[in-house]
Short mmCIF file of C-alpha atoms in Angstrom, two decimals:
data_model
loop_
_atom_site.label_atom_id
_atom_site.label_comp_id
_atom_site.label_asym_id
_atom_site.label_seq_id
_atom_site.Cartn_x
_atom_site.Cartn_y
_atom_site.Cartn_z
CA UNK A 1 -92.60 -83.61 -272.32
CA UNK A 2 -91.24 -82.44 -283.37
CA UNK A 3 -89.37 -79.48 -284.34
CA UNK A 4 -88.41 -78.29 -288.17
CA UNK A 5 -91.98 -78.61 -288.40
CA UNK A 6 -93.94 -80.49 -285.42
CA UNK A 7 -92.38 -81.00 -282.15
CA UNK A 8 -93.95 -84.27 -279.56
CA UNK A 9 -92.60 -83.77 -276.20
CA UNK A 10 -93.44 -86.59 -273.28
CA UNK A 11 -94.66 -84.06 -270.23
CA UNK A 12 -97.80 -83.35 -268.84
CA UNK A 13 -101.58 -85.01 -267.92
CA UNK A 14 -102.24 -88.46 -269.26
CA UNK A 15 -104.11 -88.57 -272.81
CA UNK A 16 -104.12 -84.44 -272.63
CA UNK A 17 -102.79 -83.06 -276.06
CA UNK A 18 -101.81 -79.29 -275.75
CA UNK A 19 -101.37 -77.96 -279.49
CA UNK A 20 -99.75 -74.75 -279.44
CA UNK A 21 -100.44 -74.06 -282.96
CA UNK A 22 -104.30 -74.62 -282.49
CA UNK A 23 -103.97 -72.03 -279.70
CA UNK A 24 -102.41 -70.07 -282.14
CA UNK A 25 -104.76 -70.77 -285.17
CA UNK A 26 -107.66 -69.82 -283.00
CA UNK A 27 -105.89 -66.31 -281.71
CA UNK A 28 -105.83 -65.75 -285.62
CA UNK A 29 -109.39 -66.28 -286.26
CA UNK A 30 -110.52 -64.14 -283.85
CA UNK A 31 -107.93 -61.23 -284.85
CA UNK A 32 -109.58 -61.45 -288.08
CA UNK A 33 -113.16 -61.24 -286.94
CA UNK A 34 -111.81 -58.20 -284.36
CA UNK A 35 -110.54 -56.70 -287.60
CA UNK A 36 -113.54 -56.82 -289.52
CA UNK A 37 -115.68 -55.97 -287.07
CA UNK A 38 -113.81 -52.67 -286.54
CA UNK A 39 -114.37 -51.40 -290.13
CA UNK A 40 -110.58 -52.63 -291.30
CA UNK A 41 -109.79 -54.58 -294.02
CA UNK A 42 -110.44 -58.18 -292.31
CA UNK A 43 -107.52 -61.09 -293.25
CA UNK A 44 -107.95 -63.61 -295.97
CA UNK A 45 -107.31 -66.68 -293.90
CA UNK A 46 -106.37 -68.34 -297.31
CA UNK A 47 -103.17 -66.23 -297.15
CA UNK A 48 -102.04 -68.20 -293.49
CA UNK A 49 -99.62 -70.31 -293.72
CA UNK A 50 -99.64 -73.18 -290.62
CA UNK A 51 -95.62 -72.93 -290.40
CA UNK A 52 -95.19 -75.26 -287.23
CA UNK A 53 -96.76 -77.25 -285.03
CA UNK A 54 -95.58 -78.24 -281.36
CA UNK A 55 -97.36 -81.11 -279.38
CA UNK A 56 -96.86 -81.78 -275.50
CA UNK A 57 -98.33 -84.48 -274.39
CA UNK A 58 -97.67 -87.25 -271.40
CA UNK A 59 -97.45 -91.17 -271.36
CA UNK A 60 -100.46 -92.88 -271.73
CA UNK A 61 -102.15 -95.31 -268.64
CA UNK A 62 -99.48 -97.16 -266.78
CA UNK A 63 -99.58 -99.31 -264.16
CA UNK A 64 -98.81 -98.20 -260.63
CA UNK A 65 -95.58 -96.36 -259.38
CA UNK A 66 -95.29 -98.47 -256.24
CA UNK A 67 -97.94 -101.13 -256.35
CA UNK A 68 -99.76 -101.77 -252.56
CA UNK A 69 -98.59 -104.40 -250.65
CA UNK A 70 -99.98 -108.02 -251.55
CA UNK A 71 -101.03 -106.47 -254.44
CA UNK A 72 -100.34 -108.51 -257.66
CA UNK A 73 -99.97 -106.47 -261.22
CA UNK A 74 -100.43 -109.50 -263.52
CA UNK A 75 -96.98 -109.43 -264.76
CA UNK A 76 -96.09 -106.25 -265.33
CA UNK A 77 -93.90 -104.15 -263.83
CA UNK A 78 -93.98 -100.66 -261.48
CA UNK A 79 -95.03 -98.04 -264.06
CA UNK A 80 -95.37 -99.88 -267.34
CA UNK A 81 -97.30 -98.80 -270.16
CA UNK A 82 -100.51 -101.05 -270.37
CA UNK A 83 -102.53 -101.63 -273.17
CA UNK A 84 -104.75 -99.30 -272.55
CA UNK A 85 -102.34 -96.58 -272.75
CA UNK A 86 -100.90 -97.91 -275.83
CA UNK A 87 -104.42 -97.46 -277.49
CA UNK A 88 -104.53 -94.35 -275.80
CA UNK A 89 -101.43 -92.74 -277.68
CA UNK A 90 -102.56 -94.61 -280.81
CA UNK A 91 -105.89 -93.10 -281.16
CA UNK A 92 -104.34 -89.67 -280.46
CA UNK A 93 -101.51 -90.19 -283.44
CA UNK A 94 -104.54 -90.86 -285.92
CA UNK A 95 -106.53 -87.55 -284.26
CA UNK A 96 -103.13 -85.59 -284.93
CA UNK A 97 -103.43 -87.18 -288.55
CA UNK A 98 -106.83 -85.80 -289.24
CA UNK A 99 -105.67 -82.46 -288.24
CA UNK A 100 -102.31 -82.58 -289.44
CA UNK A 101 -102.52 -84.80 -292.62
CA UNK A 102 -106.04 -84.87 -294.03
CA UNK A 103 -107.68 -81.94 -292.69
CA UNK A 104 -104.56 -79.47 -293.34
CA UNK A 105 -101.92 -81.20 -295.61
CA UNK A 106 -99.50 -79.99 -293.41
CA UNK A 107 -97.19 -83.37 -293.11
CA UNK A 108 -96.47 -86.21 -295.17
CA UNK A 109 -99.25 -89.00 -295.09
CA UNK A 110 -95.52 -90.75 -294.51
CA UNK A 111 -92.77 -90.14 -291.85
CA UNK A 112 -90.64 -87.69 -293.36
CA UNK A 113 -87.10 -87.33 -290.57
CA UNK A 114 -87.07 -83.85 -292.51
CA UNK A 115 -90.16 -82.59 -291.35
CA UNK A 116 -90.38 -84.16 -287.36
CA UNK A 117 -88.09 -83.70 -284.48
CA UNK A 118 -88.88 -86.27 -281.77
CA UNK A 119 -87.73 -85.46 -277.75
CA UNK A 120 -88.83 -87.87 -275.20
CA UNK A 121 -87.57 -88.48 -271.70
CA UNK A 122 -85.35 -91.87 -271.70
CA UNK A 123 -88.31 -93.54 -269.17
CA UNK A 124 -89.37 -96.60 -271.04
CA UNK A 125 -93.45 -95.90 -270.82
CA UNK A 126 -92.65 -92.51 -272.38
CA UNK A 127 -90.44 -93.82 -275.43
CA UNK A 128 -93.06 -96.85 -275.76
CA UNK A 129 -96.21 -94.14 -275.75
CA UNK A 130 -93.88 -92.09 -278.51
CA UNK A 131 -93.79 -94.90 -280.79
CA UNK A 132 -97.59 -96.13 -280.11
CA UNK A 133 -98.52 -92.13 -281.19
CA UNK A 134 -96.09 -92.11 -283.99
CA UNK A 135 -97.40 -95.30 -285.80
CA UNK A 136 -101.39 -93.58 -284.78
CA UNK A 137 -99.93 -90.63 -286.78
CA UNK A 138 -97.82 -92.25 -289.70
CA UNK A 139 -100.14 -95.98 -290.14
CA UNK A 140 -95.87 -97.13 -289.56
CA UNK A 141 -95.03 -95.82 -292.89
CA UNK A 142 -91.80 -94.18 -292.98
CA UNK A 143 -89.55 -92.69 -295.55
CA UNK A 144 -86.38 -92.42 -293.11
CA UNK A 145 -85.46 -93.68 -289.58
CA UNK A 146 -87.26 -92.61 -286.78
CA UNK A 147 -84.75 -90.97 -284.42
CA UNK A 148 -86.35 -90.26 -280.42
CA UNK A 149 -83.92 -87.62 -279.11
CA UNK A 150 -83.82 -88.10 -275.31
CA UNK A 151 -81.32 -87.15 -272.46
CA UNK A 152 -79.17 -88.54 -269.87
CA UNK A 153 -81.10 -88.74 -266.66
CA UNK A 154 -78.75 -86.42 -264.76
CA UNK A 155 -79.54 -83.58 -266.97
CA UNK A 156 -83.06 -84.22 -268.21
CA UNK A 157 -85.05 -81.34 -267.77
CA UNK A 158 -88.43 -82.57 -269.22
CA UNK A 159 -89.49 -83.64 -265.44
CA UNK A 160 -88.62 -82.40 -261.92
CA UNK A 161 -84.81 -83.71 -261.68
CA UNK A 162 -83.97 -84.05 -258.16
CA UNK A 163 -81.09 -85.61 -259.35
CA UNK A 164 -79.34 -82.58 -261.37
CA UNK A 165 -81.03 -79.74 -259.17
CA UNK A 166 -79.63 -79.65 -255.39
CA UNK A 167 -81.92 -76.60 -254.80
CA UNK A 168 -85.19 -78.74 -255.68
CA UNK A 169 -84.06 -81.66 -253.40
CA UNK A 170 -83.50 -79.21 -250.46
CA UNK A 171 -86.51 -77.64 -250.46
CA UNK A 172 -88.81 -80.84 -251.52
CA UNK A 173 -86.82 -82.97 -249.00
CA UNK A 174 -88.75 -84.21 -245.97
CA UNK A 175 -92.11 -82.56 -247.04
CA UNK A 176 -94.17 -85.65 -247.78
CA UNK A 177 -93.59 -87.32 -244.05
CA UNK A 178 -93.90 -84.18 -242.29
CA UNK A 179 -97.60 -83.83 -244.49
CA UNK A 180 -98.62 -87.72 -243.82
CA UNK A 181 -97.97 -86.12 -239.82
CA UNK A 182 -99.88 -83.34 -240.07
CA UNK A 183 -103.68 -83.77 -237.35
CA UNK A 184 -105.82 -85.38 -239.07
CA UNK A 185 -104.23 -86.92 -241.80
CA UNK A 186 -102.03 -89.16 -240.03
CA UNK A 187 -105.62 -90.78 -238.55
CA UNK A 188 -107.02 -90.65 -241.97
CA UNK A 189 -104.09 -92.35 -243.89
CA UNK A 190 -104.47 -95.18 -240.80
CA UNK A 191 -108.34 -95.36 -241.47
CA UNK A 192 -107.66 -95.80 -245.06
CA UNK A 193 -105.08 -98.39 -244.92
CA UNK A 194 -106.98 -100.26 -242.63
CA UNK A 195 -109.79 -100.07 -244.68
CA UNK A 196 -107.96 -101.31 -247.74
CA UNK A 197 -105.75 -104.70 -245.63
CA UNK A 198 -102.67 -102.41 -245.43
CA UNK A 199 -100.67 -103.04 -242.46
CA UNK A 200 -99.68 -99.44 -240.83
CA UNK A 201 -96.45 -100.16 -240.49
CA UNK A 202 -96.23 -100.00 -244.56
CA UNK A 203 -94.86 -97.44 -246.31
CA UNK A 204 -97.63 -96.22 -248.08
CA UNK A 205 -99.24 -92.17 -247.88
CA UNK A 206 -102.18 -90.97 -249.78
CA UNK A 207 -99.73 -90.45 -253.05
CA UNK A 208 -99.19 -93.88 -252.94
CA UNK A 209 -102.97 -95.12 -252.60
CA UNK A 210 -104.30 -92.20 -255.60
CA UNK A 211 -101.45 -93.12 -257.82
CA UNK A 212 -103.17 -97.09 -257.40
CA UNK A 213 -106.74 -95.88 -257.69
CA UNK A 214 -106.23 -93.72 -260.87
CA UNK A 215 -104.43 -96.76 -262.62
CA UNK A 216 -107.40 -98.91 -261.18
CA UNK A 217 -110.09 -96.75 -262.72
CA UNK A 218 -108.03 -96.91 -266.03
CA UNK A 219 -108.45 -100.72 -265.91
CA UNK A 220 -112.25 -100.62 -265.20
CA UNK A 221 -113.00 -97.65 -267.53
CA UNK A 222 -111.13 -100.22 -270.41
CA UNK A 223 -113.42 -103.02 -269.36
CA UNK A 224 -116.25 -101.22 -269.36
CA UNK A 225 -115.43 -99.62 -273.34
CA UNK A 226 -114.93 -103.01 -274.09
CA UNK A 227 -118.13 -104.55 -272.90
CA UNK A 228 -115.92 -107.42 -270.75
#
């Protein structure tokens, strides 16, 4: 899934920033219109004060989970950050910086370790897409070490942790064969895999075959940006 001040958390969609405190900002403005439009004294937005901001956001592109069978990933490995992703988390540091910097001198122009807390999970595309946001953010000027906080895996709680939570593996467990076995979908998945050279004795389910298109489409949609 930056507190003191701003709070980044590694958790949901990819590339989707949800600011609280623009949520928040907004829900002001319009509590000051409401008031004003009622007859009452309406609020001098000059007398806010922004007093923290919290972004959640998730990893940029990665490369597939569990890559199809046959298929080659040009080096990289199951779930790795590509470049695409790092730009992705780049250009959304310098968006933050706008907002957060130029816009509303709310932080330093420089990483201050006095104004940001940093939580991550410990998965390496997460604590790569941290740093590719924080240099968007800071241009990788710094007054102070940057410190990620992260957990052990056992008790992270940033992502479902079948690991930690017995209840969570109970009820989760078995539920993606018995689906693939459901009518219908068991012909489907076989049509598909055919379809796409995959022998039917692999074990690969519609998860499996979205998780490879979306990171496919994230490889064309770069291409295509890029004019190659």
């Amino acid at each position: 899934m930056i507190t003191g001040v701003f709070s980044v958390r590694v958790w949901t969609p990819v590339g989707v920033l949800a600011s609280l405190a623009y949520c928040l900002h907004q829900r002001r403005v319009a509590l000051a219109e409401l008031q004003g439009a009622d007859g009452q004294r309406p609020v001098d937005r000059s007398l806010l004060k922004l007093k923290m901001v919290q972004v959640v956001f998730r990893h940029g592109a990665r490369s597939p989970l569990k890559p199809l069978p046959l298929e080659e990933q040009g080096g990289m490995f199951a779930g790795q950050l590509t470049k695409v992703g790092m730009q992705q988390m780049f250009t959304l540091g310098e968006r933050l910086r706008k907002n957060y910097v130029e816009d509303i001198p709310f932080l330093s122009p420089t990483f201050n370790p006095q104004e940001v807390f940093i939580r991550s999970t410990n998965i390496f595309r997460n604590l790569e897409s941290t740093r590719c946001l924080l240099a968007g953010l800071f241009q990788c000027q710094k007054e102070g070490p940057i410190i990620i906080h992260t957990d052990e895996a056992h008790s992270e709680v940033l992502y479902p942790n079948y690991q930690n939570c017995w209840s969570l593996r109970q009820r989760t467990r078995g539920r993606r064969q018995a689906a693939s076995l459901q009518p219908g979908i068991s012909e489907d998945l076989k049509k598909v895999k055919e379809g796409m050279g995959v022998g039917s004795s692999d074990g690969v389910d519609f998860l499996i075959l979205l998780d490879n298109v979306a990171a496919e489409q994230e490889k064309i949609g770069s291409c295509r940006y890029h004019g190659s």
